[in-house]
XYZ file of C-alpha atoms in Angstrom:
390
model
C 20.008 -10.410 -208.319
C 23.837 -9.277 -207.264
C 26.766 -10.835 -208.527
C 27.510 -14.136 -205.914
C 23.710 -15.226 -206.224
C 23.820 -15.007 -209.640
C 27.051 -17.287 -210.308
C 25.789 -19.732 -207.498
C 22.188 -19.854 -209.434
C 23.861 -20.443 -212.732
C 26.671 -23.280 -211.316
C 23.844 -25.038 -210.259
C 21.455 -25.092 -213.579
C 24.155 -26.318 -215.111
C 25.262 -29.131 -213.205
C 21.313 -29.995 -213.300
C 21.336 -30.204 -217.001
C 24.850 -31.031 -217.616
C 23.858 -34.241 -215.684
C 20.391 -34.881 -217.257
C 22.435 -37.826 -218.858
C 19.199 -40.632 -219.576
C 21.983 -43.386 -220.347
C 22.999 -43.502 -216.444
C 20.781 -46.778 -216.076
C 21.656 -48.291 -218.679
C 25.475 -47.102 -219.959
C 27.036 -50.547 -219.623
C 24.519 -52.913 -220.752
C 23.868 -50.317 -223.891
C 27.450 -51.006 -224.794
C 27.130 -54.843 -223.978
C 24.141 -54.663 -226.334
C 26.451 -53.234 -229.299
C 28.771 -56.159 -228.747
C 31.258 -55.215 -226.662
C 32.627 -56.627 -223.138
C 33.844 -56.247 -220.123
C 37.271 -55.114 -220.773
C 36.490 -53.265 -224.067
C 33.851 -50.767 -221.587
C 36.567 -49.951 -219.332
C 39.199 -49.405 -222.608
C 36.704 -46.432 -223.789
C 37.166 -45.070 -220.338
C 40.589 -45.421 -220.538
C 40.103 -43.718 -223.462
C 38.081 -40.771 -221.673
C 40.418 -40.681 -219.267
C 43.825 -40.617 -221.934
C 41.842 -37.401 -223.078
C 41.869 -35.709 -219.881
C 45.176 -36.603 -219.030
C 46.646 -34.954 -222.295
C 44.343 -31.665 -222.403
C 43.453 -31.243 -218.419
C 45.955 -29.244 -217.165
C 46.881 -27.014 -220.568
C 42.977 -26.262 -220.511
C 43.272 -25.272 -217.078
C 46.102 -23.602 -217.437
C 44.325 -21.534 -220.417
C 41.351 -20.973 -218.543
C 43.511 -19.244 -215.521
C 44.958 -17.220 -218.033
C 41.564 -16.013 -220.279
C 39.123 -16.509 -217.973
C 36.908 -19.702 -216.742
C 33.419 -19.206 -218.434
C 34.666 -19.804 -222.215
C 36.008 -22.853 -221.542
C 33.228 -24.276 -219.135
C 30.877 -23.046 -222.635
C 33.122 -24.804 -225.257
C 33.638 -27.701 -223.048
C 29.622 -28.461 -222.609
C 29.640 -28.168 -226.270
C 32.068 -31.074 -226.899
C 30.492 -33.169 -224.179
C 27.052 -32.305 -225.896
C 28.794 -33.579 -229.517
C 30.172 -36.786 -227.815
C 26.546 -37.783 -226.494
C 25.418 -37.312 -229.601
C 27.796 -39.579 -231.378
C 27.426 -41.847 -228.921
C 23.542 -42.051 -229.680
C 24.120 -42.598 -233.654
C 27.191 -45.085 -232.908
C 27.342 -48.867 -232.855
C 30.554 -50.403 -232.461
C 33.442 -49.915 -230.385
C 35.656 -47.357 -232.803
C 32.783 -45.457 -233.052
C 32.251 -44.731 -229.474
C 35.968 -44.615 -228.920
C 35.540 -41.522 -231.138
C 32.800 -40.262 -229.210
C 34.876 -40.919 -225.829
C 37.747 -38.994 -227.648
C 35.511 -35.897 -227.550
C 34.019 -35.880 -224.994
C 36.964 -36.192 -223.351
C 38.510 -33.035 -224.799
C 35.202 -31.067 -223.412
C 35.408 -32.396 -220.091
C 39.017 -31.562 -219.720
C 38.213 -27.960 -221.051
C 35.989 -27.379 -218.217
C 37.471 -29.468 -215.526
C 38.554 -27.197 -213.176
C 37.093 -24.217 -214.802
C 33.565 -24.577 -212.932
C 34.878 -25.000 -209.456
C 37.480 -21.860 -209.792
C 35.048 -19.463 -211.217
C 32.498 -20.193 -208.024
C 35.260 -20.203 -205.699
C 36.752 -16.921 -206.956
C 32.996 -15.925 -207.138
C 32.685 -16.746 -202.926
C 36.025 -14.757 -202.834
C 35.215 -12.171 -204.327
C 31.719 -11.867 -202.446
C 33.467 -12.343 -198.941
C 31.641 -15.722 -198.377
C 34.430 -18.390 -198.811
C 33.152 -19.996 -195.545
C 30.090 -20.832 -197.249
C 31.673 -22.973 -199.913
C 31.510 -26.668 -198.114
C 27.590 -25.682 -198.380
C 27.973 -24.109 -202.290
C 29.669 -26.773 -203.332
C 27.651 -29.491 -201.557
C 24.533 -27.683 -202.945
C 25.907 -28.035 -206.774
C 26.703 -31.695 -206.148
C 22.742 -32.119 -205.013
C 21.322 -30.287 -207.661
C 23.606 -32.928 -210.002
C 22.479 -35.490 -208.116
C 18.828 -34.590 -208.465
C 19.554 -34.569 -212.053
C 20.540 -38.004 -211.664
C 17.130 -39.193 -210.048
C 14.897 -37.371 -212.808
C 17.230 -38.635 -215.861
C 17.565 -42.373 -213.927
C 13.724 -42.302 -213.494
C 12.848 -40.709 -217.216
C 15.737 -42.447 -218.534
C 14.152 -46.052 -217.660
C 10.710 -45.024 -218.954
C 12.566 -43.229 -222.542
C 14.286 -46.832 -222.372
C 11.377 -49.218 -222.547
C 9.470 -47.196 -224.481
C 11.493 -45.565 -227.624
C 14.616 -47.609 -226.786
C 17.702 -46.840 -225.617
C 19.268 -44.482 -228.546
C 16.812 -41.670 -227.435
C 17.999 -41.723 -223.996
C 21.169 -40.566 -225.549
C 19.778 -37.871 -228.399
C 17.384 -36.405 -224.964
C 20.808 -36.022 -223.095
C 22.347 -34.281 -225.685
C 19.453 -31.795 -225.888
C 19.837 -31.160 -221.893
C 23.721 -30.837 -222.540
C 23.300 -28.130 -225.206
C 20.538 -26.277 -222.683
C 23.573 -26.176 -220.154
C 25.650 -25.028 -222.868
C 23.238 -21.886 -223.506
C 23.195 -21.146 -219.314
C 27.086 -21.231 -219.112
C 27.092 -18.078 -221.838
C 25.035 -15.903 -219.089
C 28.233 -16.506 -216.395
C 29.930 -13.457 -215.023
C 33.504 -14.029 -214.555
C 34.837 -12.694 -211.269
C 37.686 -9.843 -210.793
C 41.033 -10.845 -211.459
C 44.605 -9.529 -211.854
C 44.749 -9.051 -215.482
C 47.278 -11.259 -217.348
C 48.798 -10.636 -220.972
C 48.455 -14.178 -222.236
C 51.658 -15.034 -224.260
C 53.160 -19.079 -224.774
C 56.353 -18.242 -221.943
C 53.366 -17.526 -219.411
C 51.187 -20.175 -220.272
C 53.756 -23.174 -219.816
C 55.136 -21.335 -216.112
C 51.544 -20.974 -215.202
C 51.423 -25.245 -215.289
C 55.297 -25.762 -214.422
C 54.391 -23.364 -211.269
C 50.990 -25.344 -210.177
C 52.991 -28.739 -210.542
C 55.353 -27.873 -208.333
C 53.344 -26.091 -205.525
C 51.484 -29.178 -205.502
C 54.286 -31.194 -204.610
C 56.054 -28.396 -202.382
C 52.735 -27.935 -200.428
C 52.568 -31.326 -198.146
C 49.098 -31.341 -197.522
C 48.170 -29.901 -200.646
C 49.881 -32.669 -202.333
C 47.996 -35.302 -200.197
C 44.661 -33.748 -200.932
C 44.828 -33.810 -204.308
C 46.367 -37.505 -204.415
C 43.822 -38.656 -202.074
C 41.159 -36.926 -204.008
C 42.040 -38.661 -207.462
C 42.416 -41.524 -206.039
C 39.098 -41.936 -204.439
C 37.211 -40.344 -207.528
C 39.346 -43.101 -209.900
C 38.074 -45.969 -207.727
C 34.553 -44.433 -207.285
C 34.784 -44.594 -211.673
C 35.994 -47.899 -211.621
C 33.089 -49.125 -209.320
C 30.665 -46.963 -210.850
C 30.943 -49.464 -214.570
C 30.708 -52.426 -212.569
C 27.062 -51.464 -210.691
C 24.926 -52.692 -213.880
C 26.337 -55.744 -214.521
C 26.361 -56.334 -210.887
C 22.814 -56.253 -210.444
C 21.976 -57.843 -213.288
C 24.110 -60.937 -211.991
C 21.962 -60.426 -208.407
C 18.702 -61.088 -210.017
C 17.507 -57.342 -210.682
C 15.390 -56.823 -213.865
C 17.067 -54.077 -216.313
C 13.639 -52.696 -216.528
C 13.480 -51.189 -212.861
C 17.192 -50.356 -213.377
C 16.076 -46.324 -213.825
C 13.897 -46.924 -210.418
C 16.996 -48.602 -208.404
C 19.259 -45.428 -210.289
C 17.270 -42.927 -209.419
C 17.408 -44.108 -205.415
C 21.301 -44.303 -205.702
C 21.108 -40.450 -206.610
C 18.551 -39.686 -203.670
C 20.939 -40.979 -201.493
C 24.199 -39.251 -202.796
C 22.174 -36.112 -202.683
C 21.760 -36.884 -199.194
C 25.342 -37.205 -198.269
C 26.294 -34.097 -200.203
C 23.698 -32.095 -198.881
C 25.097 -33.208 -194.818
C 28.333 -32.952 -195.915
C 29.474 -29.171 -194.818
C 27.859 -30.823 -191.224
C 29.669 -33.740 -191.014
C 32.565 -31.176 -191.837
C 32.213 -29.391 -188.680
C 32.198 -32.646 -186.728
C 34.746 -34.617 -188.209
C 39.083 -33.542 -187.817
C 40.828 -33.458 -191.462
C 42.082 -36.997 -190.863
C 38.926 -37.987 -190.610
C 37.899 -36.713 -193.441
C 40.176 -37.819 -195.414
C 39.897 -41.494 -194.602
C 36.374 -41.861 -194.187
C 36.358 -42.421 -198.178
C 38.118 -45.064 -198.806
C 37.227 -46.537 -195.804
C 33.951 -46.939 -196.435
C 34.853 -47.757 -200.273
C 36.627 -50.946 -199.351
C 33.919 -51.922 -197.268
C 31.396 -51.819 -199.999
C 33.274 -53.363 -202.734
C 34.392 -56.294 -200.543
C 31.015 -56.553 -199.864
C 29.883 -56.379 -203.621
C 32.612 -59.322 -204.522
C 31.167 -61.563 -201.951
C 27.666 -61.629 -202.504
C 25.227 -61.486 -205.450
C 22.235 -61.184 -203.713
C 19.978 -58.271 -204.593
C 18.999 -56.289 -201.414
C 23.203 -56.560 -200.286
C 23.800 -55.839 -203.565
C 21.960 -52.272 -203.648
C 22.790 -51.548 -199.954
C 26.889 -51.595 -200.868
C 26.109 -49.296 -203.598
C 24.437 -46.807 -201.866
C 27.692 -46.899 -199.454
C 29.600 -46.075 -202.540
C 27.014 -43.422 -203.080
C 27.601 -41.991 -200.035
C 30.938 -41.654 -200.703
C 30.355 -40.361 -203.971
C 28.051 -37.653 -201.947
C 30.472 -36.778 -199.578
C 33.694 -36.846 -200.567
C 33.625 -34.363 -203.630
C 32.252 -30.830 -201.722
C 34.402 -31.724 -198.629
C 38.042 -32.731 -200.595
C 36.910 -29.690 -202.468
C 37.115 -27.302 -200.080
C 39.813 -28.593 -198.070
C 42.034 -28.224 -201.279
C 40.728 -24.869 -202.111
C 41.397 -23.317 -199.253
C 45.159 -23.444 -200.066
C 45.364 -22.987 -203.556
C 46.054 -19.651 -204.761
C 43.577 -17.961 -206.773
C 45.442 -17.397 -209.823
C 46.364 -21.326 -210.408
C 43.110 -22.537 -208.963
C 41.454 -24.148 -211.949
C 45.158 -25.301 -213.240
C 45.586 -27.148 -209.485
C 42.179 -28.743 -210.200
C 42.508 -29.827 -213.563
C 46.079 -31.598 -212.896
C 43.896 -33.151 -209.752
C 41.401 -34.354 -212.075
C 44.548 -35.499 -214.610
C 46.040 -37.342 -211.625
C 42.941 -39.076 -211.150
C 42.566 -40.257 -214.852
C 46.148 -41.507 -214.927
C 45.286 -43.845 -211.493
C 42.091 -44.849 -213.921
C 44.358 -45.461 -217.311
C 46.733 -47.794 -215.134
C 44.352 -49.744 -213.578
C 40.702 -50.281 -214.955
C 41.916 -52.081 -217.886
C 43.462 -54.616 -215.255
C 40.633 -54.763 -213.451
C 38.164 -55.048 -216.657
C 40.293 -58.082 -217.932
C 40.087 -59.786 -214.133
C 36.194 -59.380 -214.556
C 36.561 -60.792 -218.478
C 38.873 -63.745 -217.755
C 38.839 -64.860 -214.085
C 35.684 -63.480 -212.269
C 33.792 -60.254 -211.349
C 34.620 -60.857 -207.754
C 38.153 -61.226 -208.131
C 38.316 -57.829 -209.598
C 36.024 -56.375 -207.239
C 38.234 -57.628 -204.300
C 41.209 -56.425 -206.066
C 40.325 -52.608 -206.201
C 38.994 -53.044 -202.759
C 42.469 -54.290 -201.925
C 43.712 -50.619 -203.415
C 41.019 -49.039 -201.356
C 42.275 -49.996 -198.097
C 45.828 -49.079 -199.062
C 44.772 -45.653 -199.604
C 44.028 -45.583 -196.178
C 47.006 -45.154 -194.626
C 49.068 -43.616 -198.216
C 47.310 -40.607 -197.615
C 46.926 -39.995 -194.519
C 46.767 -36.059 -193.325
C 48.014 -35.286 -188.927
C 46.073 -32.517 -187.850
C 48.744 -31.203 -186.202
C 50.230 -30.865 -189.729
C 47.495 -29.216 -191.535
């Protein structure tokens, strides 16, 4: 097996098992059945997301500067640690504790895992193929999400819902033992000193900014992955209040995934067909569709069919905005560009889910729903990207 094959094979395994996460049906109402509400769920995001903002962008900035595949390794490891604690935790300090690290490994790695297989295409000469690559990782997570959503509902009403989370952790430290077996790809080799590391982050921030459509990209990107969050801890409760048993949640789950697999596996076609504008507002178009459609009715066939919209989104929107930003990032600040994307995106979600988790508490799930719909359609014309421009 030569060197791109081997990467590609490896990126995917572990985005299968890093996402063999048996809590997906059932996240929200586990933490409603330890006492906590509406607002206090989307807090421990906040949490998450406080993480990420503070350690995404010096993590990518380290793993520019010592290579990819030992952070991607120690940042499984911390997510693996955080399911775990999650599992053997019952109140809302305790899983704030578990957020806390498993925030830390997820900003370790963010950004790590996309630069390595994008160097890796580089490097192998097939850059072209990377709409497809990535679109391909995002399926393989996605089919992750239909096995853990269907085993997940079954571990659920059988041996309750703390083994869905000590089952995840196992499949977390599996990826864990794949990421050691990850070749880094040739770079320029860099002396690692403190002076270096802080210009290597002062210099991404700023090309981000000085590169207009770079800049839009990756604001349009966090943006549409912080609503697609926010939207994502209101689907539960949602169909609960629409009349669907919890019991077939892992069933309804698992079809949710099917369909975002879908979209991501199209998505290097729709690509070809569709201008960058396009692209670009297709998203949170079709976001502020859905959600307006979720506030309005509670009925359970409408219900499902707006998720799987967001789904699609969800599907589509990652390998596309991915490769459209990659293509003008420079390799040697790639994963430090992606992890202060993925930072931007978790400040959007610190400033507004909280809001939007006390509208839900204290006036009405609708209201809230309508209200980040009301952000989604303002997107729409914030970030828009002129061909002629690109």
């Amino acid at each position: 097996m030569n060197f791109f094959s081997h990467n590609v094979n490896l990126y995917y395994a572990i985005k299968f098992s890093s996402l063999l996460l048996f809590t997906w049906p059932i996240f929200t109402i586990f933490l409603f059945s330890n006492g906590l509400n509406m607002t206090e769920v989307l807090l421990l995001e906040s949490i998450f997301s406080i993480m990420l903002i503070l350690f995404q962008l010096p993590t990518g900035a380290l793993a520019d500067l010592i290579g990819r595949k030992g952070c991607i390794s120690i940042g499984l490891s911390l997510i693996a640690i955080g399911s775990l604690l999650y599992g053997i935790g019952t109140n809302f300090w305790q899983f704030a504790f578990a957020e806390i690290i498993w925030g830390i490994g997820g900003a370790t790695m963010s950004g790590a895992d996309t630069a390595l297989l994008y160097d890796t295409l580089k490097q192998s000469k097939k850059a072209k193929l990377s709409t497809r690559i990535f679109g391909n990782g995002f399926f393989a997570m996605m089919v992750a999400g239909v096995f853990s959503s269907l085993a997940g509902g079954l571990i659920v009403n059988v041996y309750g819902m703390r083994w869905a989370w000590y089952l995840s952790t196992v499949a977390l430290f599996i990826a864990v033992i794949f990421s050691l077996f990850l070749i880094e790809p040739k770079r320029k080799a860099v002396k690692f000193n403190i002076s270096k590391y802080y210009k290597q982050m002062s210099d991404s921030i700023k090309l981000v900014f000085q590169h207009k459509r770079l800049s839009l990209l990756t604001a349009n990107a966090a943006l549409t992955g912080c609503l697609g969050t926010i939207g994502f801890w209101f689907y539960q409760p949602h169909l609960q209040a629409s009349g669907i048993p919890i019991a077939v949640f892992g069933l309804v789950f698992a079809g949710f995934s099917i369909f975002a697999a879908f979209s991501s596996k199209i998505a290097h076609i729709l690509e070809k067909k569709l201008d960058v504008r396009k692209i670009v507002w297709l998203s949170p178009f079709l976001t502020a569709i859905a959600l307006i459609g979720l506030a309005m009715f509670f009925e359970p066939i409408i219900s499902i069919l707006m998720i799987l919209i967001l789904q699609f989104v969800r599907g589509f929107s990652g390998p596309t905005l991915t490769t459209l930003s990659n293509e003008v990032m420079p390799s040697e600040k790639r994963a430090t560009i992606s992890s202060f994307g993925g930072m931007l995106s978790r400040i959007f979600f610190v400033i507004m889910a909280p809001i939007f988790g006390y509208m839900s508490d204290n006036i009405s799930m609708s209201f809230a729903l309508l209200m980040v719909a009301m952000v989604a359609a303002v997107q729409i014309p914030l970030f828009g990207i002129k061909q002629g421009k690109v």
